[in-house]
CSV table of C-alpha atoms in Angstrom, one decimal:
chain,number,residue,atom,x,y,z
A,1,UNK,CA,-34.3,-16.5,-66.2
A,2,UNK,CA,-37.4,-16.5,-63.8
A,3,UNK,CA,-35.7,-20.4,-62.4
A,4,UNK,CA,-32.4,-18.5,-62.0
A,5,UNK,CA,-33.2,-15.8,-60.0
A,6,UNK,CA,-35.1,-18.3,-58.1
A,7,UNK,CA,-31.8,-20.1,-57.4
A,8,UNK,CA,-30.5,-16.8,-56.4
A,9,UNK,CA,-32.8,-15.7,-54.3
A,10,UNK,CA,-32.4,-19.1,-52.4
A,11,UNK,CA,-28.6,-19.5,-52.3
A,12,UNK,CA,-28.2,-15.8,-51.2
A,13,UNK,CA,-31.1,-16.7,-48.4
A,14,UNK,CA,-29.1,-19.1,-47.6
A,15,UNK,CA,-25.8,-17.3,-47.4
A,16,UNK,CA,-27.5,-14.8,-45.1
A,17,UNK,CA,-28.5,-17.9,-42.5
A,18,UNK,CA,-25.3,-18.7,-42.7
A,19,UNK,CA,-23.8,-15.5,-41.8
A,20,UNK,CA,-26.2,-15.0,-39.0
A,21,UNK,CA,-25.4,-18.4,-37.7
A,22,UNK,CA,-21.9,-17.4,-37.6
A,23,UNK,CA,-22.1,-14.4,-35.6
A,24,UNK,CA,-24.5,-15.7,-33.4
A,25,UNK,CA,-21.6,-18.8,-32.7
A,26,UNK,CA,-19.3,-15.8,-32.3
A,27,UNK,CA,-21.5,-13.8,-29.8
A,28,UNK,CA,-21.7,-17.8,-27.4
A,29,UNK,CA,-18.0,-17.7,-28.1
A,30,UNK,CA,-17.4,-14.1,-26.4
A,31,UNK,CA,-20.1,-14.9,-23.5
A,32,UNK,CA,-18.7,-17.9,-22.6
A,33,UNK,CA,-14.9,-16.2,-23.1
A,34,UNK,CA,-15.7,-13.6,-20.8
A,35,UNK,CA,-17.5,-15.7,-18.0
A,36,UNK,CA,-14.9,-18.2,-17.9
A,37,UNK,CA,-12.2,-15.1,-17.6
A,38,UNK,CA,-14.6,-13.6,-14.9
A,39,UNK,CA,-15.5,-16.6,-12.6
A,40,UNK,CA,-12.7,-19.2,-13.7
A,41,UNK,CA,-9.5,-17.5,-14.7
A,42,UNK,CA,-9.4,-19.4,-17.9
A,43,UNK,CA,-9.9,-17.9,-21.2
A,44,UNK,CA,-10.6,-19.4,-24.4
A,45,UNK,CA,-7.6,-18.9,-26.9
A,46,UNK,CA,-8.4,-16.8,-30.3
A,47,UNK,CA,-12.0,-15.3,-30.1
A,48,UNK,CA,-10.5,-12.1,-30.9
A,49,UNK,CA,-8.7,-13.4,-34.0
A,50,UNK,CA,-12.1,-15.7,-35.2
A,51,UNK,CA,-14.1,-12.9,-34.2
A,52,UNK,CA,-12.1,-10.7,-37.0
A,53,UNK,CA,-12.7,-13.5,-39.4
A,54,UNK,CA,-16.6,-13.8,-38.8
A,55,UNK,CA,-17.2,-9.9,-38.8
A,56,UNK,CA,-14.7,-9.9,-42.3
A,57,UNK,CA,-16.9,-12.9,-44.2
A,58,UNK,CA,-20.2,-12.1,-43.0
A,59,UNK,CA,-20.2,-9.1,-44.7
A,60,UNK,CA,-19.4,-10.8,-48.2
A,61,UNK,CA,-21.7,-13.6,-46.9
A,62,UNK,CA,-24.7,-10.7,-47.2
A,63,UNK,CA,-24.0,-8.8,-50.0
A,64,UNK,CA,-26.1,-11.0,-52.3
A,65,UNK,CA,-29.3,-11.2,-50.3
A,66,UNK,CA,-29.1,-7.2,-49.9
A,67,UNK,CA,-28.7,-7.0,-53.9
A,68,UNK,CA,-32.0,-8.9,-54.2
A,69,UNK,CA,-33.6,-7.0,-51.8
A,70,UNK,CA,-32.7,-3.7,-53.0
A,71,UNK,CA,-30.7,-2.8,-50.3
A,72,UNK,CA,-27.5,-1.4,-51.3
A,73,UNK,CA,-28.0,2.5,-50.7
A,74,UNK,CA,-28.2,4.5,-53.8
A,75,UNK,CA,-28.3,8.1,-54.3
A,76,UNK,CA,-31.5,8.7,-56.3
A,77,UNK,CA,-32.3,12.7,-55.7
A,78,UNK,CA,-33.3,13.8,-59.7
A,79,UNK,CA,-33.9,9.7,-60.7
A,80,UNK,CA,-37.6,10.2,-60.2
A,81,UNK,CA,-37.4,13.4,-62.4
A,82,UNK,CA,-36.6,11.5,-65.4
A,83,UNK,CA,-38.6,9.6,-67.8
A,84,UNK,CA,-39.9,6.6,-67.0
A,85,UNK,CA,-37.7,5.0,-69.7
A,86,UNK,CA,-34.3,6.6,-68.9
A,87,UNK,CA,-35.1,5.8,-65.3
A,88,UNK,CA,-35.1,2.6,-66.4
A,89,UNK,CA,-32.1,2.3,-68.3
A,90,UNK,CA,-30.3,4.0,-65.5
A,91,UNK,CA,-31.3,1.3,-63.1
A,92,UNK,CA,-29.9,-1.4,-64.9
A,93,UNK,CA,-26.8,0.9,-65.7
A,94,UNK,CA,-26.6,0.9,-61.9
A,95,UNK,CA,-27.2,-3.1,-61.5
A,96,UNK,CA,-24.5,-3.4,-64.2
A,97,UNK,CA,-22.2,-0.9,-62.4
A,98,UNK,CA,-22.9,-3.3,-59.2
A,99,UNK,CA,-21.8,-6.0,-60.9
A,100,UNK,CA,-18.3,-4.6,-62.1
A,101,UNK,CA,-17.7,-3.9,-58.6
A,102,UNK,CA,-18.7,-7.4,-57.7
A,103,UNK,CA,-16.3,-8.9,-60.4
A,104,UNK,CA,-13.3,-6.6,-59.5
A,105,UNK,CA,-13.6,-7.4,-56.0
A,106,UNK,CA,-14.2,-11.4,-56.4
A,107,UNK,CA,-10.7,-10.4,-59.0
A,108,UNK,CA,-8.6,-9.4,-56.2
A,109,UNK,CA,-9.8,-11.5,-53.7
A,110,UNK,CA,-9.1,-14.4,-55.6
A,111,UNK,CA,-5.3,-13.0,-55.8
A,112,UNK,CA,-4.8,-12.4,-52.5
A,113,UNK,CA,-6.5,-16.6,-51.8
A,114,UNK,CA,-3.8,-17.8,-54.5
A,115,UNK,CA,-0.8,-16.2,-53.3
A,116,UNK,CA,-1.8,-16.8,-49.2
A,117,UNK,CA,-2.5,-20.5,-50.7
A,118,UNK,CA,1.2,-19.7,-52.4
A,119,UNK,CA,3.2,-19.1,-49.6
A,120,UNK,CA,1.0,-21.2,-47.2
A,121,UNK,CA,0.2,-18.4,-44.9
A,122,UNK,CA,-0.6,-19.4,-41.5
A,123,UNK,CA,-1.5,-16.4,-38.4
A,124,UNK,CA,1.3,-15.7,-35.7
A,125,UNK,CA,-1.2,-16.5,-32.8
A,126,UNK,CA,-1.8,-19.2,-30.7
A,127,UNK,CA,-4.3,-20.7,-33.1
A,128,UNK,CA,-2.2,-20.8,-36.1
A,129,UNK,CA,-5.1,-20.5,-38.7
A,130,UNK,CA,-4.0,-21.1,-42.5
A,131,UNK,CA,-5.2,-18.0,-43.5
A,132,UNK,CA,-6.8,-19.8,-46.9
A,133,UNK,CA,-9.5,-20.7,-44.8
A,134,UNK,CA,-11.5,-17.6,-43.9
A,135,UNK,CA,-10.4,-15.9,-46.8
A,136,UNK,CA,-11.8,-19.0,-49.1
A,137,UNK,CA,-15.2,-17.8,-47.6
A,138,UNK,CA,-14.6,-14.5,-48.3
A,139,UNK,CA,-13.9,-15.0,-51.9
A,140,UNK,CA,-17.1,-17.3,-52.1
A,141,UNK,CA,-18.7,-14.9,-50.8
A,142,UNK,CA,-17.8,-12.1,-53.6
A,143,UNK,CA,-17.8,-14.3,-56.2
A,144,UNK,CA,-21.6,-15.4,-55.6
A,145,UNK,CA,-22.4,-11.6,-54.9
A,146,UNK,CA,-20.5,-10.8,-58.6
A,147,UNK,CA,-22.8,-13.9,-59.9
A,148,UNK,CA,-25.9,-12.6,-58.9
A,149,UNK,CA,-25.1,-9.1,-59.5
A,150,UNK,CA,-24.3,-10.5,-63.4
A,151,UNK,CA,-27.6,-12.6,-63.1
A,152,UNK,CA,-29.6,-9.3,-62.1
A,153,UNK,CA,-27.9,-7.3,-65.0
A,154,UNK,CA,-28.6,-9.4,-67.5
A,155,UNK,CA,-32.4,-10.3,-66.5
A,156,UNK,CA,-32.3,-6.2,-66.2
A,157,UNK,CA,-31.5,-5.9,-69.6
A,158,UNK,CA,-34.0,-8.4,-70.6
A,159,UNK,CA,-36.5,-6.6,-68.8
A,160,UNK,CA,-35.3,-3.1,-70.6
A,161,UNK,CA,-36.1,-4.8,-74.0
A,162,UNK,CA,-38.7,-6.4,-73.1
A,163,UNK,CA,-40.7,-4.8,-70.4
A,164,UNK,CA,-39.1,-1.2,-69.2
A,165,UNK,CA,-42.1,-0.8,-66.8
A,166,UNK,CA,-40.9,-3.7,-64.7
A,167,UNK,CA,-37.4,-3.0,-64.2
A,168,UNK,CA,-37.9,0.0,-61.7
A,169,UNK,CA,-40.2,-2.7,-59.5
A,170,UNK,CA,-37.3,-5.2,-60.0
A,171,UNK,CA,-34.3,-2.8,-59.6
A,172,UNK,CA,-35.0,0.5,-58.5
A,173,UNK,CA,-34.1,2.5,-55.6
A,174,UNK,CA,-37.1,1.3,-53.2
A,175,UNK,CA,-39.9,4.2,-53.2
A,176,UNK,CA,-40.4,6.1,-49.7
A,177,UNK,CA,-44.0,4.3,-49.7
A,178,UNK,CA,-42.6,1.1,-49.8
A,179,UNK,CA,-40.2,1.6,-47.1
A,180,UNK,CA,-43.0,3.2,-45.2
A,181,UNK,CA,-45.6,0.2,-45.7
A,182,UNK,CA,-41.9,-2.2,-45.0
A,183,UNK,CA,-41.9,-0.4,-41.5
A,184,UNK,CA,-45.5,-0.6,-40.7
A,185,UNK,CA,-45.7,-4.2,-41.8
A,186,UNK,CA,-43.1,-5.2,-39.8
A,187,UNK,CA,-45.0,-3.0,-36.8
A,188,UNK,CA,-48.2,-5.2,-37.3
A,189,UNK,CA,-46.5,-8.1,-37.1
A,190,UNK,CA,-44.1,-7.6,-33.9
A,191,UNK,CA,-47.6,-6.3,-32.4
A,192,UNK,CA,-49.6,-9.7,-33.7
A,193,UNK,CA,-46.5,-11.7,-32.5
A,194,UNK,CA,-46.6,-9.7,-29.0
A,195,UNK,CA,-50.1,-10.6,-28.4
């Protein structure tokens, strides 16, 4: 389970680079768009329409690497009020909850890829994009993000049988000290890197 997560951990990394690396090509899209419109009169066709596509994948693109990191926001007002054992239970409850929603959403965005794949959708725009091919990496992107979200479930439960302690480290809501000590780490280093 331990190689798994590994495997998770890097493909979700990886995910996330590429996601970045798309918006950033997006943002040297826009500039050079908008300079060209500004001191040339010429204007590079369908940045708006690939800029739709970017900002609509990168956010699937991310959802896995935000899982692992314990990101996803999670009302947690009375969880530290409850034994250390429910509270454990409840946080794989929530991991598995995470992972129906990942599942039902890699579900229906696998229909909506078969039938634009179907009809052989294409955009009414200038660049005529078959519209299987951004939304291809939008269902990758859910489908890995239901994967890992299944992968953390199940090492959850493991962890539940086998050592409750761990699973609040692995999947609990992120104490306020460690987002403290996050913050000031990230301080200290931004300082060390200023120097």
């Amino acid at each position: 389970m331990t190689k798994l997560l590994g495997l998770a951990w890097g493909l979700a990394f990886a995910l996330a680079l590429i996601a970045g690396a798309a918006v950033a090509t997006l943002a040297v899209l826009i500039f050079i768009d908008i300079i060209g419109r500004d001191i040339f009169g010429i204007s590079i066709q369908g940045t708006d329409e690939l800029g739709g596509y970017v900002l609509a994948f990168v956010g699937s693109l991310g959802l896995s690497l935000t899982l692992l990191k314990r990101g996803h926001p999670r009302i947690d007002i009375f969880l530290r009020m409850f034994p250390k054992r429910l509270r454990a239970a409840l946080n794989v409850l929530a991991q598995a909850t995470i992972a129906a929603l990942g599942v039902f959403m890699t579900w229906h965005a696998w229909g909506e890829l078969s039938e634009t794949i179907r009809l052989g959708a294409i955009t009414n725009t200038p660049l005529q994009t078959p519209l299987w091919v951004p939304q291809a990496v939008w269902v990758t992107g859910t489908a890995i993000f239901a994967l890992v979200a299944c992968l953390t479930t199940a090492h959850g439960l493991i962890l539940l049988r086998t050592n409750p302690d761990a699973v609040e480290a692995f999947y609990g809501p992120p104490t306020v000290d460690e987002e403290v000590g996050h913050y000031i780490d990230q301080s200290e280093a931004s300082d060390h890197a200023g120097n």
